[in-house]
Short mmCIF file of C-alpha atoms in Angstrom, two decimals:
data_model
loop_
_atom_site.label_atom_id
_atom_site.label_comp_id
_atom_site.label_asym_id
_atom_site.label_seq_id
_atom_site.Cartn_x
_atom_site.Cartn_y
_atom_site.Cartn_z
CA VAL A 1 -0.38 0.25 0.22
CA VAL A 2 2.87 2.03 1.02
CA LEU A 3 4.36 1.42 -2.03
CA SER A 4 1.70 2.06 -4.30
CA TRP A 5 1.31 5.69 -2.51
CA ALA A 6 4.76 6.51 -3.01
CA LEU A 7 4.64 5.34 -6.99
CA ASN A 8 1.59 7.49 -7.28
CA HIS A 9 3.13 10.58 -6.05
CA VAL A 10 6.81 10.22 -8.14
CA SER A 11 6.94 12.16 -11.26
CA LYS A 12 5.93 9.90 -14.65
CA GLY A 13 9.58 9.96 -15.43
CA ARG A 14 10.61 7.48 -12.80
CA THR A 15 7.55 5.12 -13.73
CA LEU A 16 9.52 5.27 -17.17
CA ASP A 17 12.95 4.34 -15.57
CA ARG A 18 14.00 1.18 -16.11
CA ASP A 19 16.65 1.14 -13.38
CA PHE A 20 14.16 2.50 -10.98
CA MET A 21 11.29 0.02 -11.40
CA LEU A 22 13.14 -2.77 -11.96
CA THR A 23 14.47 -2.02 -8.30
CA VAL A 24 10.91 -1.43 -7.28
CA VAL A 25 9.21 -4.61 -8.88
CA GLN A 26 11.98 -6.62 -7.09
CA SER A 27 10.36 -5.53 -3.95
CA ASN A 28 6.62 -5.54 -5.18
CA GLY A 29 6.17 -6.95 -8.20
CA GLU A 30 2.25 -5.62 -8.28
CA ALA A 31 4.06 -2.41 -8.88
CA LEU A 32 4.19 -3.33 -12.23
CA GLU A 33 0.97 -1.79 -12.84
CA GLU A 34 2.19 1.74 -12.46
CA ALA A 35 4.82 0.77 -14.99
CA ALA A 36 5.09 2.41 -18.27
CA PRO A 37 3.65 0.35 -20.83
CA GLN A 38 7.10 -0.36 -22.35
CA LEU A 39 8.35 -1.46 -19.13
CA ARG A 40 5.17 -3.82 -19.27
CA GLN A 41 6.42 -5.64 -22.05
CA ASP A 42 10.24 -6.15 -20.83
CA ARG A 43 10.69 -9.32 -20.29
CA GLU A 44 13.31 -8.68 -17.23
CA VAL A 45 11.12 -6.30 -15.63
CA VAL A 46 8.08 -8.68 -15.89
CA LEU A 47 9.75 -11.70 -14.83
CA GLU A 48 11.31 -9.64 -11.63
CA ALA A 49 7.75 -8.64 -10.91
CA LEU A 50 6.37 -12.33 -11.26
CA ARG A 51 9.01 -13.83 -8.76
CA SER A 52 8.19 -11.20 -6.41
CA SER A 53 4.55 -11.34 -6.87
CA LYS A 54 3.80 -15.26 -6.70
CA GLY A 55 2.96 -14.96 -10.17
CA TRP A 56 -0.33 -12.60 -9.79
CA ALA A 57 1.84 -9.37 -11.42
CA LEU A 58 0.95 -11.39 -14.78
CA GLN A 59 -2.20 -9.49 -14.91
CA PHE A 60 -0.20 -6.30 -15.37
CA ALA A 61 2.16 -7.58 -18.47
CA ALA A 62 1.91 -6.66 -21.65
CA GLU A 63 -0.66 -8.84 -23.71
CA GLU A 64 2.19 -10.23 -25.94
CA LEU A 65 4.01 -11.64 -22.47
CA LYS A 66 1.04 -13.10 -21.72
CA ARG A 67 1.28 -15.10 -24.63
CA ASP A 68 4.80 -15.76 -23.89
CA ARG A 69 5.07 -19.36 -22.94
CA ASP A 70 8.36 -19.25 -20.52
CA ILE A 71 6.52 -16.04 -18.86
CA VAL A 72 2.94 -17.40 -18.05
CA LEU A 73 4.79 -20.97 -16.86
CA THR A 74 6.72 -18.72 -14.61
CA ALA A 75 3.54 -17.17 -13.29
CA VAL A 76 1.40 -20.46 -12.96
CA ARG A 77 3.98 -22.45 -11.29
CA ARG A 78 4.00 -19.65 -8.58
CA SER A 79 0.07 -19.58 -8.35
CA GLY A 80 -1.83 -21.47 -10.56
CA LEU A 81 -4.32 -19.63 -10.41
CA CYS A 82 -2.71 -16.84 -12.09
CA LEU A 83 -3.84 -18.85 -15.52
CA GLU A 84 -6.60 -16.44 -15.13
CA PHE A 85 -4.70 -14.03 -16.95
CA ALA A 86 -2.64 -15.84 -19.78
CA ALA A 87 -4.01 -15.07 -23.38
CA ALA A 88 -6.48 -17.95 -24.50
CA GLU A 89 -3.98 -19.97 -26.17
CA MET A 90 -1.72 -20.48 -23.22
CA ARG A 91 -4.96 -21.78 -21.55
CA ALA A 92 -5.44 -24.18 -24.31
CA ASP A 93 -1.68 -25.28 -23.70
CA ARG A 94 -1.79 -28.82 -21.79
CA ASP A 95 1.67 -28.18 -20.17
CA VAL A 96 1.11 -24.54 -18.76
CA VAL A 97 -2.57 -26.26 -17.67
CA LEU A 98 -1.02 -29.27 -16.22
CA ALA A 99 1.47 -26.84 -14.39
CA ALA A 100 -1.04 -24.66 -13.19
CA VAL A 101 -3.50 -27.48 -11.65
CA GLN A 102 -0.81 -29.20 -10.21
CA VAL A 103 0.15 -26.06 -7.38
CA HIS A 104 -4.09 -25.13 -7.36
CA GLY A 105 -6.27 -27.51 -8.58
CA GLU A 106 -9.09 -24.73 -9.27
CA ALA A 107 -7.23 -23.25 -12.16
CA LEU A 108 -9.05 -26.03 -14.13
CA GLU A 109 -11.35 -23.24 -14.20
CA PHE A 110 -9.33 -21.07 -16.38
CA ALA A 111 -8.38 -23.82 -18.97
CA SER A 112 -9.92 -24.30 -22.19
CA GLN A 113 -12.90 -26.51 -22.88
CA GLU A 114 -10.98 -29.26 -24.51
CA LEU A 115 -8.09 -29.63 -21.27
CA ARG A 116 -11.24 -29.60 -19.05
CA ARG A 117 -12.11 -32.95 -20.65
CA ASP A 118 -8.64 -34.27 -20.48
CA GLU A 119 -8.44 -37.01 -17.53
CA VAL A 120 -4.97 -36.66 -16.68
CA VAL A 121 -4.95 -32.55 -16.43
CA VAL A 122 -8.77 -33.03 -14.42
CA ALA A 123 -7.60 -36.31 -11.99
CA ALA A 124 -4.52 -34.01 -11.09
CA ALA A 125 -6.55 -30.60 -10.48
CA ILE A 126 -9.08 -32.63 -8.58
CA GLN A 127 -5.89 -34.38 -6.65
CA THR A 128 -4.51 -30.96 -5.69
CA SER A 129 -8.14 -29.26 -4.62
CA ARG A 130 -8.94 -31.83 -2.48
CA GLY A 131 -11.78 -32.76 -5.24
CA TRP A 132 -12.99 -29.33 -5.70
CA ALA A 133 -12.07 -28.65 -8.98
CA LEU A 134 -14.60 -31.33 -10.37
CA GLN A 135 -17.29 -28.66 -10.56
CA TYR A 136 -15.09 -27.41 -13.42
CA ALA A 137 -14.33 -30.81 -15.50
CA SER A 138 -16.17 -31.25 -18.35
CA GLU A 139 -20.02 -33.08 -18.49
CA GLU A 140 -18.61 -36.30 -20.01
CA LEU A 141 -15.86 -36.60 -16.97
CA ARG A 142 -18.24 -35.45 -14.65
CA ARG A 143 -20.12 -38.88 -15.80
CA ASN A 144 -17.23 -40.52 -15.54
CA ARG A 145 -17.50 -43.00 -12.62
CA ASN A 146 -13.96 -43.55 -11.39
CA MET A 147 -13.20 -39.38 -11.48
CA VAL A 148 -16.14 -38.71 -9.75
CA LEU A 149 -15.39 -41.23 -7.18
CA GLY A 150 -11.81 -39.50 -6.90
CA ALA A 151 -13.14 -36.47 -5.87
CA LEU A 152 -15.79 -37.78 -3.47
CA HIS A 153 -13.36 -39.73 -1.50
CA GLU A 154 -11.53 -36.32 -1.05
CA ASN A 155 -14.81 -34.04 -0.47
CA GLY A 156 -18.19 -35.37 -0.72
CA LEU A 157 -19.70 -32.36 -1.43
CA MET A 158 -18.62 -32.61 -4.70
CA LEU A 159 -21.99 -34.89 -5.36
CA GLU A 160 -23.45 -31.86 -6.06
CA HIS A 161 -21.34 -31.75 -9.50
CA ALA A 162 -21.91 -35.60 -10.63
CA SER A 163 -23.85 -36.11 -13.47
CA GLN A 164 -28.01 -37.02 -12.58
CA ASP A 165 -26.96 -40.53 -13.00
CA LEU A 166 -24.53 -40.73 -10.56
CA ARG A 167 -26.51 -38.79 -8.01
CA GLY A 168 -28.74 -41.81 -8.41
CA ASP A 169 -26.12 -44.45 -7.88
CA ALA A 170 -25.98 -45.93 -4.14
CA GLU A 171 -22.23 -47.04 -4.27
CA ILE A 172 -21.38 -43.36 -5.25
CA ALA A 173 -23.64 -41.39 -2.61
CA MET A 174 -22.54 -43.85 -0.01
CA VAL A 175 -18.85 -42.58 -0.59
CA ALA A 176 -20.21 -39.09 -0.90
CA VAL A 177 -22.16 -38.79 2.49
CA THR A 178 -19.10 -40.89 4.01
CA SER A 179 -16.82 -38.36 3.22
CA ASN A 180 -19.16 -35.41 4.46
CA PRO A 181 -22.77 -36.31 5.45
CA SER A 182 -24.36 -32.94 4.12
CA ALA A 183 -23.61 -34.46 1.00
CA LEU A 184 -26.99 -36.15 1.45
CA GLN A 185 -28.50 -33.30 0.04
CA PHE A 186 -27.04 -33.84 -3.59
CA ALA A 187 -28.32 -37.41 -3.95
CA SER A 188 -31.33 -38.04 -5.86
CA GLU A 189 -34.72 -38.23 -3.71
CA LYS A 190 -34.72 -41.88 -3.90
CA LEU A 191 -31.66 -42.42 -2.00
CA ARG A 192 -32.65 -39.61 0.17
CA ASN A 193 -35.36 -42.16 1.16
CA SER A 194 -32.48 -44.88 1.53
CA LYS A 195 -32.35 -45.79 5.13
CA LYS A 196 -28.83 -47.37 4.50
CA ILE A 197 -27.42 -44.14 3.10
CA VAL A 198 -29.25 -41.83 5.73
CA LEU A 199 -28.15 -43.57 8.47
CA ALA A 200 -24.69 -43.57 7.29
CA ALA A 201 -24.98 -39.74 6.95
CA VAL A 202 -26.82 -39.25 10.42
CA SER A 203 -24.27 -41.71 12.14
CA LYS A 204 -21.46 -39.08 10.95
CA ASP A 205 -23.70 -36.01 11.61
CA GLY A 206 -27.03 -36.16 13.18
CA PHE A 207 -27.96 -32.70 11.65
CA ALA A 208 -27.77 -34.33 8.00
CA LEU A 209 -31.27 -35.57 8.83
CA GLN A 210 -32.51 -32.10 7.54
CA PHE A 211 -31.66 -33.41 4.13
CA ALA A 212 -33.67 -36.59 4.29
CA SER A 213 -36.75 -37.89 3.15
CA SER A 214 -39.81 -37.64 5.11
CA SER A 215 -40.36 -40.77 5.86
CA MET A 216 -36.70 -41.36 7.19
CA LYS A 217 -37.44 -38.13 9.02
CA ALA A 218 -40.05 -40.30 10.76
CA ASP A 219 -38.13 -43.45 11.01
CA ARG A 220 -37.03 -44.45 14.68
CA GLU A 221 -34.13 -46.10 14.15
CA VAL A 222 -32.85 -43.19 11.59
CA VAL A 223 -33.95 -40.66 14.17
CA ALA A 224 -32.37 -42.41 17.33
CA ALA A 225 -28.77 -42.71 15.50
CA ALA A 226 -29.25 -38.85 14.70
CA VAL A 227 -30.00 -38.25 18.42
CA LYS A 228 -27.20 -40.09 19.59
CA GLN A 229 -25.16 -38.49 17.23
CA ALA A 230 -25.98 -34.69 17.77
CA GLY A 231 -28.51 -34.69 20.79
CA GLU A 232 -31.70 -33.91 21.13
CA TYR A 233 -32.00 -30.70 19.23
CA VAL A 234 -32.08 -32.96 15.93
CA LEU A 235 -35.74 -33.54 17.07
CA MET A 236 -36.31 -29.88 15.86
CA ILE A 237 -36.23 -31.56 12.14
CA ALA A 238 -37.17 -34.90 12.42
CA ASP A 239 -41.10 -35.73 11.99
CA PRO A 240 -43.23 -34.10 14.83
CA SER A 241 -44.21 -37.71 15.98
CA MET A 242 -40.72 -38.44 16.85
CA GLN A 243 -41.06 -35.98 19.80
CA SER A 244 -43.50 -37.81 21.46
CA ASP A 245 -42.25 -41.42 20.99
CA SER A 246 -41.53 -43.21 23.70
CA GLN A 247 -38.53 -44.73 22.60
CA ILE A 248 -36.93 -41.54 21.69
CA SER A 249 -38.04 -40.05 24.44
CA ASP A 250 -36.16 -42.76 26.79
CA LEU A 251 -33.05 -42.68 24.73
CA VAL A 252 -32.82 -38.67 24.94
CA LYS A 253 -33.41 -38.76 28.95
CA LYS A 254 -30.62 -41.67 28.92
CA ASN A 255 -28.52 -39.25 27.18
CA GLY A 256 -28.80 -36.58 29.72
CA GLY A 257 -31.38 -34.20 27.73
CA SER A 258 -34.21 -32.84 28.36
CA GLN A 259 -37.53 -34.43 29.61
CA LEU A 260 -39.62 -34.92 25.76
CA ASP A 261 -43.04 -33.64 27.91
CA GLY A 262 -41.33 -30.83 29.08
CA PRO A 263 -41.99 -27.19 28.38
CA PHE A 264 -38.94 -27.21 26.16
CA PHE A 265 -40.98 -29.73 23.61
CA SER A 266 -44.24 -29.73 25.01
CA GLU A 267 -44.83 -26.26 23.17
CA GLY A 268 -44.02 -28.24 19.79
CA PHE A 269 -41.28 -27.48 17.66
CA VAL A 270 -39.01 -24.36 18.20
CA GLU A 271 -36.57 -22.58 15.95
CA VAL A 272 -33.37 -21.59 18.24
CA SER A 273 -31.78 -18.37 17.12
CA TRP A 274 -28.78 -16.21 18.34
CA THR A 275 -29.86 -13.03 19.65
CA GLU A 276 -28.07 -10.47 21.65
CA THR A 277 -29.14 -11.81 25.10
CA GLY A 278 -28.15 -15.18 23.37
CA PHE A 279 -30.05 -18.34 22.51
CA GLY A 280 -33.65 -17.97 22.09
CA LYS A 281 -36.33 -20.33 21.03
CA THR A 282 -39.34 -19.22 18.72
CA ASN A 283 -42.46 -21.66 18.54
CA LEU A 284 -43.21 -22.91 14.86
#
């Protein structure tokens, strides 16, 4: 910030001075933004700026240098996300994109459509992004069972970006909810009504019950598993009949929770929210 302020207050002649700007960008590469146009196309100046800015100065380089393979590789090897600022032909260069996603998998977002269909590139992106890059893969690869499984093992929430068919696949959904129980929300309607899959989710996070089907929210075994994992407040998202279920009531008492016929539950469903005075309840 101080350097940017200083550059804005020096004479224009100083920003034209190559030696001066070379010294400046060696300390703060993003100061390349203030350099004269001819210096933004100077390879040595730009390379120094890239090195000291972890690649981000690429956005201020001359267009011709954004098409320069060595310049772009220098940038993306420091921060893969700098691929965003490269010229279109560089974002379609397999070696450049592979270098970028091996640093930041999410850089796949900026790759050409063709490379988003490249299994090697996409697999590398999924690995380094812990699954997140699946959302940027081609539709074809989001239908690829092995590719999707690889992403889900890292991040179950990526079930959202799997093809419709795979979101209805029991094995795929089980991997997803095992990785992240909230992935249940992205499973097909049929699987959100699967006792086996819902039990797997709520056993890890009782509040995943909110994503289950209505019949699962009224299933004693499922609700009991959710209560065991997350406590009595899960009953706020279960079917109302579960609040008066004797077996569920006994389970809550056994776990040291409120008595289900007490004032908290006898008023029906409640919504717990934070106010300036603390947590409060509102009848629903």
